PDB file of C-alpha atoms in Angstrom:
ATOM      1  CA  MET A 854     151.293  46.395 112.199  1.00 49.00           C
ATOM      2  CA  THR A 855     154.461  45.662 110.420  1.00 51.00           C
ATOM      3  CA  GLU A 856     153.119  44.140 107.184  1.00 49.00           C
ATOM      4  CA  SER A 857     152.028  46.750 104.691  1.00 53.00           C
ATOM      5  CA  PRO A 858     148.440  45.913 103.678  1.00 46.00           C
ATOM      6  CA  GLU A 859     148.901  46.236 100.257  1.00 50.00           C
ATOM      7  CA  ASP A 860     151.318  43.464 100.139  1.00 60.00           C
ATOM      8  CA  LEU A 861     148.108  41.313 101.123  1.00 70.00           C
ATOM      9  CA  ASN A 862     145.147  42.591  98.923  1.00 82.00           C
ATOM     10  CA  PHE A 863     142.606  40.337  97.384  1.00 88.00           C
ATOM     11  CA  PRO A 864     142.656  39.478  93.808  1.00 90.00           C
ATOM     12  CA  ASN A 865     141.234  42.501  91.835  1.00 88.00           C
ATOM     13  CA  ALA A 866     138.852  40.444  89.736  1.00 90.00           C
ATOM     14  CA  VAL A 867     137.219  38.905  92.780  1.00 92.00           C
ATOM     15  CA  VAL A 868     136.765  42.290  94.421  1.00 92.00           C
ATOM     16  CA  THR A 869     135.362  43.854  91.200  1.00 91.00           C
ATOM     17  CA  ARG A 870     132.833  41.039  90.801  1.00 91.00           C
ATOM     18  CA  ILE A 871     131.857  41.670  94.490  1.00 93.00           C
ATOM     19  CA  ILE A 872     131.346  45.224  94.003  1.00 93.00           C
ATOM     20  CA  LYS A 873     129.356  44.689  90.716  1.00 90.00           C
ATOM     21  CA  GLU A 874     127.061  42.235  92.072  1.00 90.00           C
ATOM     22  CA  ALA A 875     126.206  44.456  95.097  1.00 91.00           C
ATOM     23  CA  LEU A 876     125.466  47.511  92.815  1.00 89.00           C
ATOM     24  CA  LEU A 877     122.731  47.910  90.276  1.00 80.00           C
ATOM     25  CA  ASP A 878     123.526  46.878  86.567  1.00 78.00           C
ATOM     26  CA  GLY A 879     124.852  49.844  84.543  1.00 81.00           C
ATOM     27  CA  VAL A 880     126.767  50.933  87.673  1.00 86.00           C
ATOM     28  CA  ASN A 881     130.720  51.092  87.000  1.00 87.00           C
ATOM     29  CA  ILE A 882     133.663  51.728  89.316  1.00 89.00           C
ATOM     30  CA  SER A 883     136.872  53.176  88.343  1.00 89.00           C
ATOM     31  CA  LYS A 884     140.127  51.685  89.056  1.00 90.00           C
ATOM     32  CA  GLU A 885     140.990  54.070  92.279  1.00 90.00           C
ATOM     33  CA  PRO A 886     138.015  53.249  94.228  1.00 91.00           C
ATOM     34  CA  ARG A 887     138.068  49.748  93.245  1.00 92.00           C
ATOM     35  CA  SER A 888     141.567  49.447  94.561  1.00 91.00           C
ATOM     36  CA  ALA A 889     140.827  51.468  97.478  1.00 92.00           C
ATOM     37  CA  ILE A 890     138.068  49.220  98.473  1.00 94.00           C
ATOM     38  CA  SER A 891     140.294  46.375  97.999  1.00 93.00           C
ATOM     39  CA  ARG A 892     142.793  47.884 100.560  1.00 91.00           C
ATOM     40  CA  ALA A 893     140.024  48.579 102.759  1.00 93.00           C
ATOM     41  CA  ALA A 894     138.805  44.906 102.625  1.00 94.00           C
ATOM     42  CA  SER A 895     142.401  43.939 103.652  1.00 92.00           C
ATOM     43  CA  VAL A 896     142.405  46.452 106.625  1.00 92.00           C
ATOM     44  CA  PHE A 897     139.163  45.116 107.610  1.00 95.00           C
ATOM     45  CA  MET A 898     140.417  41.658 107.738  1.00 94.00           C
ATOM     46  CA  LEU A 899     143.594  42.546 109.653  1.00 92.00           C
ATOM     47  CA  SER A 900     141.377  44.590 112.297  1.00 94.00           C
ATOM     48  CA  ALA A 901     139.018  41.675 112.812  1.00 95.00           C
ATOM     49  CA  THR A 902     141.888  39.214 113.136  1.00 95.00           C
ATOM     50  CA  TYR A 903     143.441  41.318 115.933  1.00 94.00           C
ATOM     51  CA  TRP A 904     140.019  41.721 117.804  1.00 95.00           C
ATOM     52  CA  ALA A 905     139.248  37.924 117.241  1.00 95.00           C
ATOM     53  CA  ASN A 906     142.469  37.150 118.556  1.00 94.00           C
ATOM     54  CA  ASN A 907     142.118  39.458 121.783  1.00 94.00           C
ATOM     55  CA  PHE A 908     138.810  37.333 122.370  1.00 94.00           C
ATOM     56  CA  ALA A 909     140.577  33.953 121.938  1.00 94.00           C
ATOM     57  CA  MET A 910     143.476  35.190 124.493  1.00 93.00           C
ATOM     58  CA  LYS A 911     140.971  36.388 126.833  1.00 93.00           C
ATOM     59  CA  GLY A 912     139.428  32.813 126.941  1.00 90.00           C
ATOM     60  CA  LYS A 913     142.826  31.495 127.091  1.00 90.00           C
ATOM     61  CA  ARG A 914     142.441  29.666 123.676  1.00 87.00           C
ATOM     62  CA  LYS A 915     145.047  29.542 121.115  1.00 85.00           C
ATOM     63  CA  PRO A 916     143.240  28.813 117.687  1.00 90.00           C
ATOM     64  CA  LEU A 917     140.781  31.357 116.839  1.00 92.00           C
ATOM     65  CA  ASN A 918     137.446  30.173 116.244  1.00 93.00           C
ATOM     66  CA  ALA A 919     134.245  31.398 114.525  1.00 95.00           C
ATOM     67  CA  SER A 920     132.788  32.900 117.929  1.00 95.00           C
ATOM     68  CA  ASP A 921     136.113  35.156 118.153  1.00 95.00           C
ATOM     69  CA  VAL A 922     135.389  36.550 114.777  1.00 96.00           C
ATOM     70  CA  LEU A 923     131.622  37.014 115.676  1.00 97.00           C
ATOM     71  CA  SER A 924     132.763  38.870 118.760  1.00 96.00           C
ATOM     72  CA  ALA A 925     135.207  41.007 116.811  1.00 96.00           C
ATOM     73  CA  MET A 926     132.415  41.976 114.505  1.00 97.00           C
ATOM     74  CA  GLU A 927     130.294  43.362 117.496  1.00 96.00           C
ATOM     75  CA  GLU A 928     133.473  45.157 118.858  1.00 95.00           C
ATOM     76  CA  MET A 929     133.912  46.758 115.478  1.00 95.00           C
ATOM     77  CA  GLU A 930     130.243  47.746 115.470  1.00 94.00           C
ATOM     78  CA  PHE A 931     129.553  45.546 112.516  1.00 95.00           C
ATOM     79  CA  GLN A 932     126.679  43.875 114.237  1.00 94.00           C
ATOM     80  CA  ARG A 933     124.628  44.018 110.956  1.00 93.00           C
ATOM     81  CA  PHE A 934     127.045  41.202 109.587  1.00 95.00           C
ATOM     82  CA  ILE A 935     126.410  38.808 112.544  1.00 96.00           C
ATOM     83  CA  THR A 936     123.197  37.048 111.516  1.00 95.00           C
ATOM     84  CA  LEU A 937     124.441  36.633 107.892  1.00 94.00           C
ATOM     85  CA  LEU A 938     127.753  35.341 109.016  1.00 95.00           C
ATOM     86  CA  LYS A 939     125.984  32.929 111.399  1.00 95.00           C
ATOM     87  CA  ASP A 940     123.842  31.601 108.422  1.00 94.00           C
ATOM     88  CA  ALA A 941     126.967  31.140 106.441  1.00 94.00           C
ATOM     89  CA  LEU A 942     128.563  29.481 109.407  1.00 94.00           C
ATOM     90  CA  GLU A 943     125.797  26.890 109.512  1.00 93.00           C
ATOM     91  CA  ALA A 944     125.851  26.322 105.699  1.00 93.00           C
ATOM     92  CA  TYR A 945     129.622  25.713 105.826  1.00 92.00           C
ATOM     93  CA  LYS A 946     129.458  23.279 108.557  1.00 92.00           C
ATOM     94  CA  ARG A 947     126.607  21.527 106.838  1.00 92.00           C
ATOM     95  CA  GLU A 948     128.657  21.119 103.446  1.00 89.00           C
ATOM     96  CA  LYS A 949     131.721  20.016 105.460  1.00 87.00           C
ATOM     97  CA  LYS A 950     129.588  17.414 107.236  1.00 89.00           C
ATOM     98  CA  GLY A 951     127.766  16.231 104.187  1.00 87.00           C
ATOM     99  CA  LYS A 952     131.377  15.639 102.362  1.00 86.00           C
ATOM    100  CA  LYS A 953     132.581  13.865 105.585  1.00 87.00           C
ATOM    101  CA  GLU A 954     129.344  11.681 105.483  1.00 87.00           C
ATOM    102  CA  ALA A 955     129.990  11.084 101.911  1.00 88.00           C
ATOM    103  CA  SER A 956     133.584   9.841 102.074  1.00 88.00           C
ATOM    104  CA  GLU A 957     132.602   7.810 105.268  1.00 88.00           C
ATOM    105  CA  GLN A 958     129.611   5.998 103.428  1.00 89.00           C
ATOM    106  CA  LYS A 959     132.278   5.260 100.770  1.00 89.00           C
ATOM    107  CA  LYS A 960     134.665   3.765 103.227  1.00 89.00           C
ATOM    108  CA  ARG A 961     131.654   1.636 104.671  1.00 88.00           C
ATOM    109  CA  ASP A 962     130.715   0.416 101.593  1.00 88.00           C
ATOM    110  CA  LYS A 963     134.353  -0.627 100.806  1.00 85.00           C
ATOM    111  CA  GLY A 964     134.362  -2.213 104.206  1.00 83.00           C
ATOM    112  CA  LYS A 965     130.983  -4.171 103.350  1.00 78.00           C
ATOM    113  CA  LYS A 966     132.781  -5.656 100.294  1.00 71.00           C
ATOM    114  CA  THR A 967     135.568  -7.062 102.337  1.00 67.00           C
ATOM    115  CA  ASP A 968     134.340  -7.827 105.890  1.00 58.00           C
ATOM    116  CA  SER A 969     131.298  -6.159 107.363  1.00 55.00           C
ATOM    117  CA  GLU A 970     130.182  -8.063 110.320  1.00 54.00           C
ATOM    118  CA  GLU A 971     131.612  -5.297 112.963  1.00 52.00           C
ATOM    119  CA  PRO A 972     129.583  -2.473 113.883  1.00 55.00           C
ATOM    120  CA  ASP A 973     131.283   0.965 112.443  1.00 51.00           C
ATOM    121  CA  LYS A 974     129.669   3.256 114.865  1.00 49.00           C
ATOM    122  CA  SER A 975     132.984   3.859 117.050  1.00 49.00           C
ATOM    123  CA  ARG A 976     135.318   3.682 114.048  1.00 48.00           C
ATOM    124  CA  ASP A 977     133.167   6.509 112.644  1.00 49.00           C
ATOM    125  CA  GLU A 978     133.419   8.352 115.753  1.00 48.00           C
ATOM    126  CA  ASP A 979     137.330   8.084 115.626  1.00 48.00           C
ATOM    127  CA  THR A 980     137.494   8.991 111.906  1.00 48.00           C
ATOM    128  CA  ASP A 981     135.619  12.374 112.958  1.00 47.00           C
ATOM    129  CA  GLU A 982     138.143  13.010 115.557  1.00 47.00           C
ATOM    130  CA  ASP A 983     141.069  12.052 113.336  1.00 46.00           C
ATOM    131  CA  GLU A 984     140.102  14.303 110.473  1.00 45.00           C
ATOM    132  CA  GLU A 985     139.438  17.365 112.941  1.00 46.00           C
ATOM    133  CA  ARG A 986     142.909  16.783 114.576  1.00 44.00           C
ATOM    134  CA  LEU A 987     144.287  16.432 111.007  1.00 43.00           C
ATOM    135  CA  GLU A 988     142.788  19.501 110.058  1.00 47.00           C
ATOM    136  CA  GLU A 989     144.201  21.384 113.008  1.00 47.00           C
ATOM    137  CA  GLU A 990     147.595  19.852 112.634  1.00 46.00           C
ATOM    138  CA  GLN A 991     147.542  21.178 109.094  1.00 49.00           C
ATOM    139  CA  ASN A 992     146.643  24.104 110.004  1.00 49.00           C
ATOM    140  CA  GLU A 993     149.317  24.260 112.888  1.00 47.00           C
ATOM    141  CA  ASP A 994     151.857  23.312 110.309  1.00 46.00           C
ATOM    142  CA  GLU A 995     150.874  26.254 108.166  1.00 46.00           C
ATOM    143  CA  GLU A 996     150.357  28.693 110.945  1.00 46.00           C
ATOM    144  CA  VAL A 997     153.525  28.151 113.110  1.00 45.00           C
ATOM    145  CA  ASP A 998     155.661  28.878 109.883  1.00 45.00           C
ATOM    146  CA  ASN A 999     155.742  32.472 111.048  1.00 46.00           C
TER     147      ASN A 999
ATOM    148  CA  MET B1328     119.359   6.619 120.365  1.00 50.00           C
ATOM    149  CA  ALA B1329     119.735   9.041 117.764  1.00 45.00           C
ATOM    150  CA  ALA B1330     117.432  11.923 117.863  1.00 46.00           C
ATOM    151  CA  ALA B1331     114.978  12.933 115.347  1.00 44.00           C
ATOM    152  CA  ALA B1332     116.522  15.802 113.379  1.00 44.00           C
ATOM    153  CA  ALA B1333     113.552  17.121 111.685  1.00 45.00           C
ATOM    154  CA  GLY B1334     111.259  17.090 114.915  1.00 46.00           C
ATOM    155  CA  SER B1335     108.299  16.086 112.712  1.00 49.00           C
ATOM    156  CA  GLY B1336     107.151  13.749 115.369  1.00 49.00           C
ATOM    157  CA  THR B1337     107.875  10.480 113.600  1.00 49.00           C
ATOM    158  CA  PRO B1338     107.662   7.652 116.462  1.00 49.00           C
ATOM    159  CA  ARG B1339     109.988   5.318 114.690  1.00 48.00           C
ATOM    160  CA  GLU B1340     113.309   5.848 113.008  1.00 46.00           C
ATOM    161  CA  GLU B1341     114.890   3.717 110.471  1.00 48.00           C
ATOM    162  CA  GLU B1342     118.317   2.853 111.337  1.00 48.00           C
ATOM    163  CA  GLY B1343     121.396   1.492 109.031  1.00 47.00           C
ATOM    164  CA  PRO B1344     123.475  -1.573 109.853  1.00 54.00           C
ATOM    165  CA  GLY B1345     126.010   0.718 111.679  1.00 51.00           C
ATOM    166  CA  GLY B1346     123.070   1.736 114.165  1.00 50.00           C
ATOM    167  CA  GLU B1347     123.050   5.345 112.818  1.00 51.00           C
ATOM    168  CA  ALA B1348     120.225   6.940 111.248  1.00 52.00           C
ATOM    169  CA  VAL B1349     121.235   7.467 107.457  1.00 53.00           C
ATOM    170  CA  ALA B1350     121.215  11.049 106.586  1.00 51.00           C
ATOM    171  CA  PRO B1351     120.142  12.286 103.216  1.00 50.00           C
ATOM    172  CA  PRO B1352     122.835  14.011 100.960  1.00 48.00           C
ATOM    173  CA  PRO B1353     122.880  17.716 101.620  1.00 46.00           C
ATOM    174  CA  GLN B1354     122.009  20.190  98.842  1.00 46.00           C
ATOM    175  CA  ALA B1355     124.100  22.914  98.014  1.00 46.00           C
ATOM    176  CA  PRO B1356     122.811  26.242  99.630  1.00 46.00           C
ATOM    177  CA  THR B1357     121.323  28.348  97.030  1.00 48.00           C
ATOM    178  CA  GLY B1358     119.206  31.745  97.374  1.00 49.00           C
ATOM    179  CA  ALA B1359     120.026  33.185 100.782  1.00 50.00           C
ATOM    180  CA  PRO B1360     122.870  35.325 100.556  1.00 51.00           C
ATOM    181  CA  GLY B1361     124.183  34.736 103.869  1.00 48.00           C
ATOM    182  CA  ALA B1362     124.513  31.000 103.079  1.00 50.00           C
ATOM    183  CA  ARG B1363     126.629  31.305 100.130  1.00 62.00           C
ATOM    184  CA  LEU B1364     129.903  30.148 100.477  1.00 72.00           C
ATOM    185  CA  SER B1365     132.729  32.637 100.252  1.00 78.00           C
ATOM    186  CA  ARG B1366     134.214  34.011  97.001  1.00 87.00           C
ATOM    187  CA  LEU B1367     137.597  35.236  98.512  1.00 90.00           C
ATOM    188  CA  PRO B1368     140.281  32.808  98.079  1.00 90.00           C
ATOM    189  CA  LEU B1369     140.722  30.950 101.491  1.00 90.00           C
ATOM    190  CA  ALA B1370     144.389  31.095 101.170  1.00 89.00           C
ATOM    191  CA  ARG B1371     144.801  34.732 100.871  1.00 90.00           C
ATOM    192  CA  VAL B1372     142.680  35.163 103.915  1.00 92.00           C
ATOM    193  CA  LYS B1373     144.995  32.742 105.748  1.00 91.00           C
ATOM    194  CA  ALA B1374     147.998  34.786 104.539  1.00 90.00           C
ATOM    195  CA  LEU B1375     146.376  37.816 106.200  1.00 89.00           C
ATOM    196  CA  VAL B1376     145.748  36.205 109.404  1.00 91.00           C
ATOM    197  CA  LYS B1377     149.185  34.826 109.466  1.00 88.00           C
ATOM    198  CA  ALA B1378     150.561  38.511 109.185  1.00 87.00           C
ATOM    199  CA  ASP B1379     149.517  39.280 112.596  1.00 87.00           C
ATOM    200  CA  PRO B1380     152.381  38.145 114.591  1.00 87.00           C
ATOM    201  CA  ASP B1381     150.303  37.402 117.874  1.00 89.00           C
ATOM    202  CA  VAL B1382     148.079  34.843 116.008  1.00 88.00           C
ATOM    203  CA  THR B1383     149.720  31.364 115.670  1.00 83.00           C
ATOM    204  CA  LEU B1384     146.569  29.277 114.981  1.00 86.00           C
ATOM    205  CA  ALA B1385     143.220  29.802 113.129  1.00 90.00           C
ATOM    206  CA  GLY B1386     140.424  27.200 112.842  1.00 92.00           C
ATOM    207  CA  GLN B1387     139.145  26.647 109.378  1.00 92.00           C
ATOM    208  CA  GLU B1388     135.833  28.026 110.539  1.00 93.00           C
ATOM    209  CA  ALA B1389     137.240  31.222 111.510  1.00 95.00           C
ATOM    210  CA  ILE B1390     139.044  31.540 108.178  1.00 95.00           C
ATOM    211  CA  PHE B1391     135.897  30.929 106.487  1.00 95.00           C
ATOM    212  CA  ILE B1392     134.033  33.409 108.508  1.00 96.00           C
ATOM    213  CA  LEU B1393     136.546  36.068 108.092  1.00 95.00           C
ATOM    214  CA  ALA B1394     136.375  35.854 104.464  1.00 95.00           C
ATOM    215  CA  ARG B1395     132.730  36.031 104.250  1.00 96.00           C
ATOM    216  CA  ALA B1396     132.738  39.155 106.639  1.00 96.00           C
ATOM    217  CA  ALA B1397     135.209  40.716 104.215  1.00 96.00           C
ATOM    218  CA  GLU B1398     132.864  40.019 101.366  1.00 95.00           C
ATOM    219  CA  LEU B1399     130.043  41.405 103.188  1.00 96.00           C
ATOM    220  CA  PHE B1400     132.159  44.266 104.204  1.00 96.00           C
ATOM    221  CA  VAL B1401     133.188  45.200 100.465  1.00 95.00           C
ATOM    222  CA  GLU B1402     129.396  44.949  99.368  1.00 95.00           C
ATOM    223  CA  THR B1403     128.489  47.289 101.960  1.00 95.00           C
ATOM    224  CA  ILE B1404     131.184  50.039 101.438  1.00 94.00           C
ATOM    225  CA  ALA B1405     130.231  49.682  97.834  1.00 94.00           C
ATOM    226  CA  LYS B1406     126.693  50.282  98.448  1.00 92.00           C
ATOM    227  CA  ASP B1407     127.310  53.216 100.737  1.00 92.00           C
ATOM    228  CA  ALA B1408     129.608  54.817  98.232  1.00 91.00           C
ATOM    229  CA  TYR B1409     127.055  54.208  95.645  1.00 90.00           C
ATOM    230  CA  CYS B1410     124.646  56.253  97.577  1.00 87.00           C
ATOM    231  CA  CYS B1411     126.870  59.353  97.282  1.00 81.00           C
ATOM    232  CA  ALA B1412     127.312  58.751  93.376  1.00 82.00           C
ATOM    233  CA  GLN B1413     123.649  58.761  93.101  1.00 83.00           C
ATOM    234  CA  GLN B1414     123.208  62.170  94.567  1.00 82.00           C
ATOM    235  CA  GLY B1415     125.609  63.439  92.189  1.00 79.00           C
ATOM    236  CA  LYS B1416     123.758  61.964  89.578  1.00 83.00           C
ATOM    237  CA  ARG B1417     126.564  59.673  88.138  1.00 85.00           C
ATOM    238  CA  LYS B1418     126.627  56.013  87.392  1.00 86.00           C
ATOM    239  CA  THR B1419     130.406  55.483  87.746  1.00 89.00           C
ATOM    240  CA  LEU B1420     131.790  55.367  91.409  1.00 90.00           C
ATOM    241  CA  GLN B1421     134.807  57.557  91.927  1.00 91.00           C
ATOM    242  CA  ARG B1422     137.251  57.933  94.883  1.00 91.00           C
ATOM    243  CA  ARG B1423     135.469  60.795  96.302  1.00 90.00           C
ATOM    244  CA  ASP B1424     132.232  58.823  96.724  1.00 91.00           C
ATOM    245  CA  LEU B1425     134.303  56.106  98.653  1.00 92.00           C
ATOM    246  CA  ASP B1426     135.917  58.853 100.827  1.00 91.00           C
ATOM    247  CA  ASN B1427     132.382  60.524 101.824  1.00 91.00           C
ATOM    248  CA  ALA B1428     131.197  56.953 102.602  1.00 92.00           C
ATOM    249  CA  ILE B1429     134.014  56.606 105.107  1.00 92.00           C
ATOM    250  CA  GLU B1430     133.531  59.828 106.814  1.00 91.00           C
ATOM    251  CA  ALA B1431     129.780  59.623 107.063  1.00 91.00           C
ATOM    252  CA  VAL B1432     129.621  56.018 108.315  1.00 90.00           C
ATOM    253  CA  ASP B1433     130.892  55.554 111.908  1.00 90.00           C
ATOM    254  CA  GLU B1434     131.816  51.922 111.162  1.00 92.00           C
ATOM    255  CA  PHE B1435     134.484  52.883 108.501  1.00 92.00           C
ATOM    256  CA  ALA B1436     136.236  55.247 110.709  1.00 90.00           C
ATOM    257  CA  PHE B1437     139.220  52.758 111.321  1.00 89.00           C
ATOM    258  CA  LEU B1438     139.749  52.897 107.578  1.00 90.00           C
ATOM    259  CA  GLU B1439     140.635  56.838 107.557  1.00 86.00           C
ATOM    260  CA  ASP B1440     144.238  56.301 108.625  1.00 80.00           C
ATOM    261  CA  TYR B1441     144.915  53.522 106.035  1.00 77.00           C
ATOM    262  CA  LEU B1442     143.366  55.132 102.983  1.00 70.00           C
ATOM    263  CA  GLY B1443     145.238  58.617 102.990  1.00 63.00           C
ATOM    264  CA  LEU B1444     141.850  60.507 103.147  1.00 49.00           C
ATOM    265  CA  SER B1445     143.570  63.822 103.418  1.00 38.00           C
ATOM    266  CA  GLY B1446     145.499  63.270 100.078  1.00 43.00           C
ATOM    267  CA  HIS B1447     148.750  61.851 101.659  1.00 40.00           C
ATOM    268  CA  THR B1448     150.079  58.610 100.332  1.00 45.00           C
ATOM    269  CA  GLN B1449     150.554  55.740 102.811  1.00 46.00           C
ATOM    270  CA  SER B1450     154.246  55.918 102.915  1.00 46.00           C
ATOM    271  CA  ASN B1451     154.209  59.601 103.943  1.00 47.00           C
ATOM    272  CA  GLN B1452     151.748  58.775 106.680  1.00 47.00           C
ATOM    273  CA  MET B1453     154.097  55.848 107.919  1.00 49.00           C
ATOM    274  CA  ASN B1454     156.916  58.327 107.743  1.00 48.00           C
ATOM    275  CA  SER B1455     155.392  61.045 109.810  1.00 46.00           C
TER     276      SER B1455
END
């Protein structure tokens, strides 16, 4: 790894909050172990990325996907995280879908005001694909800049 | 024909003008710790992922899952370190508690080289 993990630490405040909520009330953590945990989290993530990328390459896929990351967890012997991560992923997908549907509903409402005779079904599917492609393109734009 | 999502066996579905069932607005996930959305900033997670020269693209779901995994990791290692502090009847986590947890738990073995357990700083280790 060429980058020093210290350059890519997470915000101290966020790490501290996560630690405090994991521990009981009244338990403190001094500065040194807190920053060590923050560095450890960065190392963990770099390691997980490395393994996830391995799985993606094995599957001859370029973008890392969620299942690659889950496979990485298994490889790193963090199976205990997998169920929770799957739950989190479902919640994330639901929220994304909800936002998408809300914005599409708004478009439909706007369309009703102007000219609403045509069925919107195919248009909705197209918008889905476009939005996904847009997100991928946005990611691509950001990711290729290495 | 849109399939019934709830599986409650209703024989007839209501359809909107577009031909699709109108879904109720989703509620924000609460309660279950696994369902909580990530606290770590996704932009920082993306920066870490980009740090790997072999990675060119990462989907949004992958970024989110990585953020959530890192959060779980922080919780886990903090709790394991706390067990060591408890044995010493202390209420403040110290560095040695973390070191002990890393040595004791197999899954944390990958951290040993990076956190300078033997007392060397990271730059010393990289030079040697």
